[in-house]
XYZ file of C-alpha atoms in Angstrom:
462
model
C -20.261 103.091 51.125
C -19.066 100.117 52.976
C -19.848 96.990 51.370
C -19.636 93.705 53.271
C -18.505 90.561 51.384
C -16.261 90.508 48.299
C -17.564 87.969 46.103
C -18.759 88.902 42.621
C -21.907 90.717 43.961
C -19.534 92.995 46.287
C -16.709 93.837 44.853
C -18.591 94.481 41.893
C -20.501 96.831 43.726
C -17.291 98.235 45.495
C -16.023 99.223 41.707
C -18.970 100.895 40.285
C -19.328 102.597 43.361
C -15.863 104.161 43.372
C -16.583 104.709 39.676
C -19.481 107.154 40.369
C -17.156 108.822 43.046
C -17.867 107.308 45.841
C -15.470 106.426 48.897
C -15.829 102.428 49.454
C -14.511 100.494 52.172
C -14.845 96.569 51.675
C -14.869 94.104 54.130
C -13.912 90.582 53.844
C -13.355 87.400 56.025
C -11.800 84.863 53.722
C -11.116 85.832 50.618
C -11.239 88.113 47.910
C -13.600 86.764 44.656
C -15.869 84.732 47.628
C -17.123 81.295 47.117
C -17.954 81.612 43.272
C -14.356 82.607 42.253
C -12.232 80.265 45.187
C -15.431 77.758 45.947
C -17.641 77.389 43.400
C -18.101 78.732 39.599
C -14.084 79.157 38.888
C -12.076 75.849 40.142
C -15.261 73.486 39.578
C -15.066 74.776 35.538
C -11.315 74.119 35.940
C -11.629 70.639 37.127
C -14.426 69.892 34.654
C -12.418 71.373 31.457
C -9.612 68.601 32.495
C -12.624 66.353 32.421
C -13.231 66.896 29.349
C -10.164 67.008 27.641
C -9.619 63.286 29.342
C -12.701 62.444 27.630
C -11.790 63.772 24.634
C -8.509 61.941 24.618
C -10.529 58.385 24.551
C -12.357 59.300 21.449
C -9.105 60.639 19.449
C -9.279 57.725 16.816
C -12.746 59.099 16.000
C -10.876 62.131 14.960
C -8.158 60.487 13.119
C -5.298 60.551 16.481
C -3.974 58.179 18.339
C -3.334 58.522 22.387
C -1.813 55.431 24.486
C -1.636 55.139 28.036
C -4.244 57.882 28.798
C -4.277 58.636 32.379
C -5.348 61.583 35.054
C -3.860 62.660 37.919
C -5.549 63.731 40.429
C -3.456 66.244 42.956
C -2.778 67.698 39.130
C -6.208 67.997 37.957
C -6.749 69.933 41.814
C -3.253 71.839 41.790
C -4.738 73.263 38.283
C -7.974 74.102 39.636
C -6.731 76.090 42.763
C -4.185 78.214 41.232
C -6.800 79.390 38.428
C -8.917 79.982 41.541
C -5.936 81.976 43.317
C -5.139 84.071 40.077
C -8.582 85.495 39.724
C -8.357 86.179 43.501
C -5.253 88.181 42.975
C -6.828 90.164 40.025
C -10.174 90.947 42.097
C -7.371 92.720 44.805
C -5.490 94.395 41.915
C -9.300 95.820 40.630
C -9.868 96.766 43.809
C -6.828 98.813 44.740
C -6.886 99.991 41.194
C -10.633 101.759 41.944
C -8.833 103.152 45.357
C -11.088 100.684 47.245
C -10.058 100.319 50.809
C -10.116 96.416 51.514
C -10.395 95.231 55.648
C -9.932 91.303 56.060
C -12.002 90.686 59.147
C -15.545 90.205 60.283
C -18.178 92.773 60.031
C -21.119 93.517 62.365
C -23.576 96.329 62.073
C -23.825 97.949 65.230
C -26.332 100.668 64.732
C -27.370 102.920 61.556
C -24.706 103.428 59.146
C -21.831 101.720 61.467
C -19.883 98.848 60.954
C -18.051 97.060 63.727
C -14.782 95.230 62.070
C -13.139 92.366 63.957
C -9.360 91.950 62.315
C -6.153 89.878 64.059
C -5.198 93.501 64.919
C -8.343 94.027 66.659
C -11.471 95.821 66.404
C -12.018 98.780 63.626
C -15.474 101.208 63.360
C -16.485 102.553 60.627
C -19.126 105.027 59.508
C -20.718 105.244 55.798
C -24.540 106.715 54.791
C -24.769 103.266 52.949
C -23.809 99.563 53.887
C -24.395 96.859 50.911
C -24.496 93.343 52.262
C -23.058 90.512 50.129
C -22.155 87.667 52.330
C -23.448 84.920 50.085
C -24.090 81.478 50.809
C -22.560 77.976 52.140
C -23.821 74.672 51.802
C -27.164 73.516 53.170
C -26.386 70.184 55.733
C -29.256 67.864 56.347
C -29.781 66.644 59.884
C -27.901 63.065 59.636
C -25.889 63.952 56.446
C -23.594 66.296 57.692
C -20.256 66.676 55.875
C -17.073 65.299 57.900
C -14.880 66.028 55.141
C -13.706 62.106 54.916
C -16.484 59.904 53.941
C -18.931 62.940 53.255
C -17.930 65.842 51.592
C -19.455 69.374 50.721
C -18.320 71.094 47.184
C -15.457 72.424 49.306
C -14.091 69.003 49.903
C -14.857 67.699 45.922
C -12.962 70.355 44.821
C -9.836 68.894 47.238
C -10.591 65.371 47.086
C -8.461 63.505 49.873
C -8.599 60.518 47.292
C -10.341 59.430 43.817
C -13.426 58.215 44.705
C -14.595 54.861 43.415
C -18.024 54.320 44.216
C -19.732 57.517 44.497
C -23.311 58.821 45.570
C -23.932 62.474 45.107
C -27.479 63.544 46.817
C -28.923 66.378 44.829
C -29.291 66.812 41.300
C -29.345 70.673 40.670
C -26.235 72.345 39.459
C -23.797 72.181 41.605
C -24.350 68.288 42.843
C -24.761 67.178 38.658
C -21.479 69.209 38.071
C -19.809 67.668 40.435
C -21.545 63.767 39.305
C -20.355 64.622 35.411
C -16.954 65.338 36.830
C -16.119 62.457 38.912
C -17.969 60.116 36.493
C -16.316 61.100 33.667
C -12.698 60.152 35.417
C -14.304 56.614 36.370
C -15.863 56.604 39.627
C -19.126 54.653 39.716
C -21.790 57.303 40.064
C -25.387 57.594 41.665
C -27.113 60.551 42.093
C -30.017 60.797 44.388
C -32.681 63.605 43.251
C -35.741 63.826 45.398
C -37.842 65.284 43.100
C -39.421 63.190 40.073
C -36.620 64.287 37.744
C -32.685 65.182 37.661
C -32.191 69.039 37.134
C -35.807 69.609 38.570
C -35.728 73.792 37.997
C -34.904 73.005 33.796
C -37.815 72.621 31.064
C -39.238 68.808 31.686
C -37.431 67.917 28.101
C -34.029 69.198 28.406
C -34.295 67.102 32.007
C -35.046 63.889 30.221
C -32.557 64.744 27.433
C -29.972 65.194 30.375
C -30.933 61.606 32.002
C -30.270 59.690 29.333
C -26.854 61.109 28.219
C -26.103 60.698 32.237
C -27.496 56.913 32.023
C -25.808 56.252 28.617
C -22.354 57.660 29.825
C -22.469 55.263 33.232
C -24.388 57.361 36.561
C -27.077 55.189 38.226
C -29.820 58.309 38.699
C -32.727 57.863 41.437
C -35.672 60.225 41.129
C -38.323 60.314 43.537
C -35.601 59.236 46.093
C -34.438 60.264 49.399
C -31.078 59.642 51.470
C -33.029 59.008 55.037
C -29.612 58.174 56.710
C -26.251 57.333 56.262
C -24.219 55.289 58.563
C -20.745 55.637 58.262
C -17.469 52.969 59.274
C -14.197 54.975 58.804
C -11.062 53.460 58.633
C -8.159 54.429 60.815
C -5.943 56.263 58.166
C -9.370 57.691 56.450
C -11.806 56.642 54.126
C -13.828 53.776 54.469
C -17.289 52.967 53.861
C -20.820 55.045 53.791
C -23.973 52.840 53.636
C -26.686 54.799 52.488
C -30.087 54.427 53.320
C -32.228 55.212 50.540
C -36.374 55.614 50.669
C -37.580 55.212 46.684
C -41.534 53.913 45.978
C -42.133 53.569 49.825
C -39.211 51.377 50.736
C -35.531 51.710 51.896
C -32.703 50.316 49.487
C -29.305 50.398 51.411
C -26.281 50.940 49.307
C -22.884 51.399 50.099
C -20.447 54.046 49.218
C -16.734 54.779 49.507
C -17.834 58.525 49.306
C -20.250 60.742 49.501
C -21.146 64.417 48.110
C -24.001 66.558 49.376
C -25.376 68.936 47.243
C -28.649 69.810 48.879
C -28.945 73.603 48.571
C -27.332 76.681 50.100
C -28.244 79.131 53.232
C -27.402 82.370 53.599
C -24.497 83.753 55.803
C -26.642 86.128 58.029
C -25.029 84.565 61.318
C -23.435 87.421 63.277
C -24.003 90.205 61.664
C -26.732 92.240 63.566
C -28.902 92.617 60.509
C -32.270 91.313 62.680
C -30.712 94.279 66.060
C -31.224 96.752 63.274
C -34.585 96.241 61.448
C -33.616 94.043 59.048
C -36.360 91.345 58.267
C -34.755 87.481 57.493
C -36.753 84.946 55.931
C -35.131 81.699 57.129
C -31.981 82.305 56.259
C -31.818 85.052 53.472
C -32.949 89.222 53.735
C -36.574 89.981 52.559
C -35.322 93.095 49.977
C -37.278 94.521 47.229
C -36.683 94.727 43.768
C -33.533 97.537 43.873
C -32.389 94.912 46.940
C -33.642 97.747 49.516
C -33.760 96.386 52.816
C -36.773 98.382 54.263
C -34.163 99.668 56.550
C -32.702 103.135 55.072
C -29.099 102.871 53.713
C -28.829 98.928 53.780
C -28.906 96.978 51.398
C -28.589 93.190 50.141
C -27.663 91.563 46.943
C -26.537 88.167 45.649
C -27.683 84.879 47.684
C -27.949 86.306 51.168
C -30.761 88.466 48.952
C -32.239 85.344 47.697
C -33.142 83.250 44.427
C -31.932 82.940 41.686
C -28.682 81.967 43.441
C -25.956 83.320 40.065
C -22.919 84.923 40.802
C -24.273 87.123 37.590
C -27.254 87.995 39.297
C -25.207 89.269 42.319
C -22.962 91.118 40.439
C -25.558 93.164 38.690
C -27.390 93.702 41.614
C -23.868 94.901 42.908
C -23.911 97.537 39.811
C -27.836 98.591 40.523
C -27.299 99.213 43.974
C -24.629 101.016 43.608
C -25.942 103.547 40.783
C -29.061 103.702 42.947
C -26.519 105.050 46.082
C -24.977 107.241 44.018
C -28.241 108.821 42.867
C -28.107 107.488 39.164
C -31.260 105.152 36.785
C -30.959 102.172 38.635
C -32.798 98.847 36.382
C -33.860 96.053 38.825
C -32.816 92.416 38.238
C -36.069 90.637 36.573
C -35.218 86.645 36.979
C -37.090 85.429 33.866
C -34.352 87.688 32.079
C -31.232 85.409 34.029
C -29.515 82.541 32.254
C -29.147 79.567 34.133
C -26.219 77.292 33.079
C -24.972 73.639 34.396
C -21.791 73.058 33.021
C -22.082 69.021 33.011
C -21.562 66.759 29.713
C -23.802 67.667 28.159
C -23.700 71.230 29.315
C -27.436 72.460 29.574
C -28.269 76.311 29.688
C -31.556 78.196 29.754
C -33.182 81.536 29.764
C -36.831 82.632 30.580
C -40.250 80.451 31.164
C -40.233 76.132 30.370
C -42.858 74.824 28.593
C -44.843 74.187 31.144
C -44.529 77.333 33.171
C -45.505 79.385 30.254
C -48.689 77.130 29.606
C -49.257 77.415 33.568
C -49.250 81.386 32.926
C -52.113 81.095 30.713
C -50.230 81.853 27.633
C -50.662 80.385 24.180
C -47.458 79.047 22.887
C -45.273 77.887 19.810
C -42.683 75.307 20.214
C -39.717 74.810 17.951
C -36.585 72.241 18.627
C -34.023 71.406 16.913
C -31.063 68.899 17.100
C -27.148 68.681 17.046
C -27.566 66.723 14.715
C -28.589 68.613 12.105
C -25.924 71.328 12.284
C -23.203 70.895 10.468
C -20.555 72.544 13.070
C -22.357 69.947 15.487
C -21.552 67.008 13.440
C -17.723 68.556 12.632
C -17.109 68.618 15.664
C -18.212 65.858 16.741
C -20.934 66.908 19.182
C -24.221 65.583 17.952
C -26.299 65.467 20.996
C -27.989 67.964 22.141
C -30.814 70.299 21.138
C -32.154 74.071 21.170
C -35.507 74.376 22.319
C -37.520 77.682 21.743
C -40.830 79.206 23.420
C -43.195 81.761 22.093
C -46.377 83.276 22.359
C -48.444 82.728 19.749
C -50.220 85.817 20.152
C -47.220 88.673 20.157
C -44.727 86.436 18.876
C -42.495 87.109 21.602
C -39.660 85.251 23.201
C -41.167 83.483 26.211
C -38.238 80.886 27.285
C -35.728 79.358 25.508
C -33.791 75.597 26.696
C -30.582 73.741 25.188
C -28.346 70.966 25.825
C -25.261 70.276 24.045
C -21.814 71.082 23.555
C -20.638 74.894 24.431
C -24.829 75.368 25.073
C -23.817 77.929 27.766
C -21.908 80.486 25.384
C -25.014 80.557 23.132
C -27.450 81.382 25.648
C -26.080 85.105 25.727
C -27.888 85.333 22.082
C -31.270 84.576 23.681
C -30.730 86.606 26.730
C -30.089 90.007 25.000
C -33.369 88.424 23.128
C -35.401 88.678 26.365
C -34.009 91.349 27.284
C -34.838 93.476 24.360
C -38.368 91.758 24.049
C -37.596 90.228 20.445
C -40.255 88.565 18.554
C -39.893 85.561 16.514
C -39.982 87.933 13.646
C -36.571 89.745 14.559
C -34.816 86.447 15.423
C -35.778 84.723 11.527
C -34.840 87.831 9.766
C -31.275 87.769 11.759
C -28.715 86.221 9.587
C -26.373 83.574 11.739
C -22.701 83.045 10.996
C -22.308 79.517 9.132
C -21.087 76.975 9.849
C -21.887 77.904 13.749
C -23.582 75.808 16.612
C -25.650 79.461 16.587
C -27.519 77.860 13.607
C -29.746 75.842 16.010
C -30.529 78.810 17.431
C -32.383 80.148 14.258
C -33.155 76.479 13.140
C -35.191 76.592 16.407
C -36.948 79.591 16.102
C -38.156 78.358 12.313
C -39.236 75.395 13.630
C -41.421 77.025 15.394
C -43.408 78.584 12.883
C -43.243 75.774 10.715
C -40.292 77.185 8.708
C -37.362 74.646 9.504
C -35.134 74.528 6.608
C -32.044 71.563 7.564
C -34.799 69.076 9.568
């Protein structure tokens, strides 16, 4: 099996393949762990636990401490962040070798059927295998106009090496990655807009978590836009770097211009599908990601694609069980396909917001009959301990079956619970099995059952 790409969809796939006894070659360009682990979901949770601890270091007389003189540094904060990025990197080689996975750094092209074309500073390799897994992930989407130059504009890659502390910031996009990046900068005092163009921040979350999220965002100090659009940005760069961005920005029909020290684009991802002869060999693309189906088959026999080149939801969890399936399905084992509405989706902003399954409104759209419950931080006694009292769990079932239909939180350490409401989905729990569970006190979990209770009109602490 060759699998091309090593981020958490392909080296995951390398492993269990050389688990079930198969001979795995892996190919990869940069480096080992891909954008998630050296890009992405790793050094951006670095740089926003730093975050937080400097915003937990304003609020020590709450807890009975005293801190003078509190200050960040920057190249610190960064230095941190990368070499957390560049351990994990290590450890995905060490797995790899340790699974006698054969690792090539160099650029793959499929040639033909089962052959792989390897360009390496050595030269060019071939290689044969019955099976090739794709798994070359994403990169930032660029808007004509608002392209990245790494000074005044900047892509994640950039944010997560600033050249300097921004002090007047506009981030365009408010999904994950653009609202991590908003909470982080924010927090350590640069003026902060963020730009959504849809009619609320966090647009893909259940309508009231995204409201909830707004006005802890407004309260802590961002300057959020909805229904808004960056049309252009014209940019006057000193000589020894930075300078000034003015934005042009469409909301209500007419064009505000603002200006900016920096900008960050978060506007989406495409897939890497450049240059690999996947179209030469049968492989249908749909813009810029493979049309697979449900066990990531690519219509083409023995090729296969999983993670973002494969499509929404764009997880590094997702990939890295479709790297398992795939891999069980190669080796002739039960392979169980990926079903989104079963994925957790987690922002790691302040407040962190997590969520599992159908919103509100999706479920209603479905045509199902539903019970809400909610419940707040501030009713939990953990919560109020440690000093984390807003937020709320939000819970979604039909009224007919009782079953778990969606289920939506925002809070403090909202995106360890989740995993509680996942295997919930997963094992198609009713509301039944979730009020006869008993929940560790005094745990944040307590909102979890709180929730479900309220639901059915059984809410004991609200």
């Amino acid at each position: 099996m060759i699998v091309i790409g090593a981020g958490p969809g392909g080296y995951v796939a390398a492993i269990r393949g050389a688990q079930l006894g198969l001979k795995v070659c892996v190919i990869e360009r940069e480096s080992l762990g891909g954008i998630c682990l050296n890009w992405g979901c790793i050094p951006t949770k670095a740089m926003l636990r730093s975050a937080e601890v400097f915003h937990l270091m304003h609020r020590a007389k709450e807890f009975g401490l005293s801190a003078d003189g509190i200050k960040f540094d920057l190249p610190a904060v960064v230095k941190r962040s990368r070499g957390v990025a560049g351990q994990l990197s290590g450890g995905i080689g060490h797995l790899l070798k340790k699974n006698k996975c054969s690792v090539i750094m160099g650029e793959a092209k499929i040639t033909t059927k089962g052959k792989v074309s390897v360009k390496t500073d050595k030269g060019v390799e071939e290689l044969t295998a019955k099976n090739i897994v794709v798994a070359t992930g994403a990169r930032a989407r660029e808007l004509p106009g608002l392209e990245a130059d790494g000074d005044l504009v900047w892509t994640y890659r950039a944010a997560l090496e600033p050249v300097r502390m921004p002090k007047k910031l506009l981030v365009i996009g408010s999904g994950a990655i653009g609202i991590e990046f908003a909470s982080f900068y924010n927090t350590l005092g640069a003026d902060t807009t963020v730009v959504e163009v849809m009619d609320r921040v966090l647009p893909v979350e259940d309508a009231e978590i995204s409201a909830f999220a707004k006005k802890a965002f407004v309260k802590q100090g961002m300057k959020i836009m909805e229904k808004a659009m960056v049309k252009q940005l014209d940019r006057a760069p000193n000589k020894n770097g930075g300078g000034k961005v003015t934005a042009h920005i469409e909301v209500g029909g007419k064009v505000e211009k603002m200006e900016f020290d920096t900008v960050i684009s978060a506007v989406g991802i495409v897939g890497n599908v450049e240059g690999l002869g996947l179209e030469e060999v049968g492989v249908k693309l749909d813009r810029t990601h493979v049309v697979t189906d449900e066990y990531c088959r690519t219509g083409v026999d023995g090729i296969y694609a999983i993670g973002d080149i494969a499509g929404a939801p764009w997880l590094a969890h997702k990939a890295s069980h479709e790297g398992t399936m795939v891999a069980d399905l190669i080796a002739g084992k039960s392979a169980h396909p990926v079903k989104p509405e079963t994925i957790a989706g987690c922002t790691y902003c302040h407040p962190q917001v997590a969520s599992v399954g159908y919103t509100e409104a999706k479920a209603k759209e479905l045509g199902y009959k539903i019970k809400v419950g909610r419940f707040p931080f501030i009713g939990n006694g953990k919560a109020i301990a440690l000093g984390e009292v807003d937020g709320m769990v939000k819970t979604i079932f039909d009224a007919k079956t009782g079953e778990l239909l969606g289920a939506h939180m925002i809070g403090a350490e909202v995106t360890e619970l989740i995993q509680g409401y996942v295997i919930g989905r997963k094992l198609e729990t009713t509301e039944e099995d979730l009020m006869e569970t008993v929940f560790p006190h005094p745990t944040l979990s307590e909102m979890m059952h709180e929730s479900v209770l309220d639901a059915y009109d059984r809410v004991i602490h609200m």
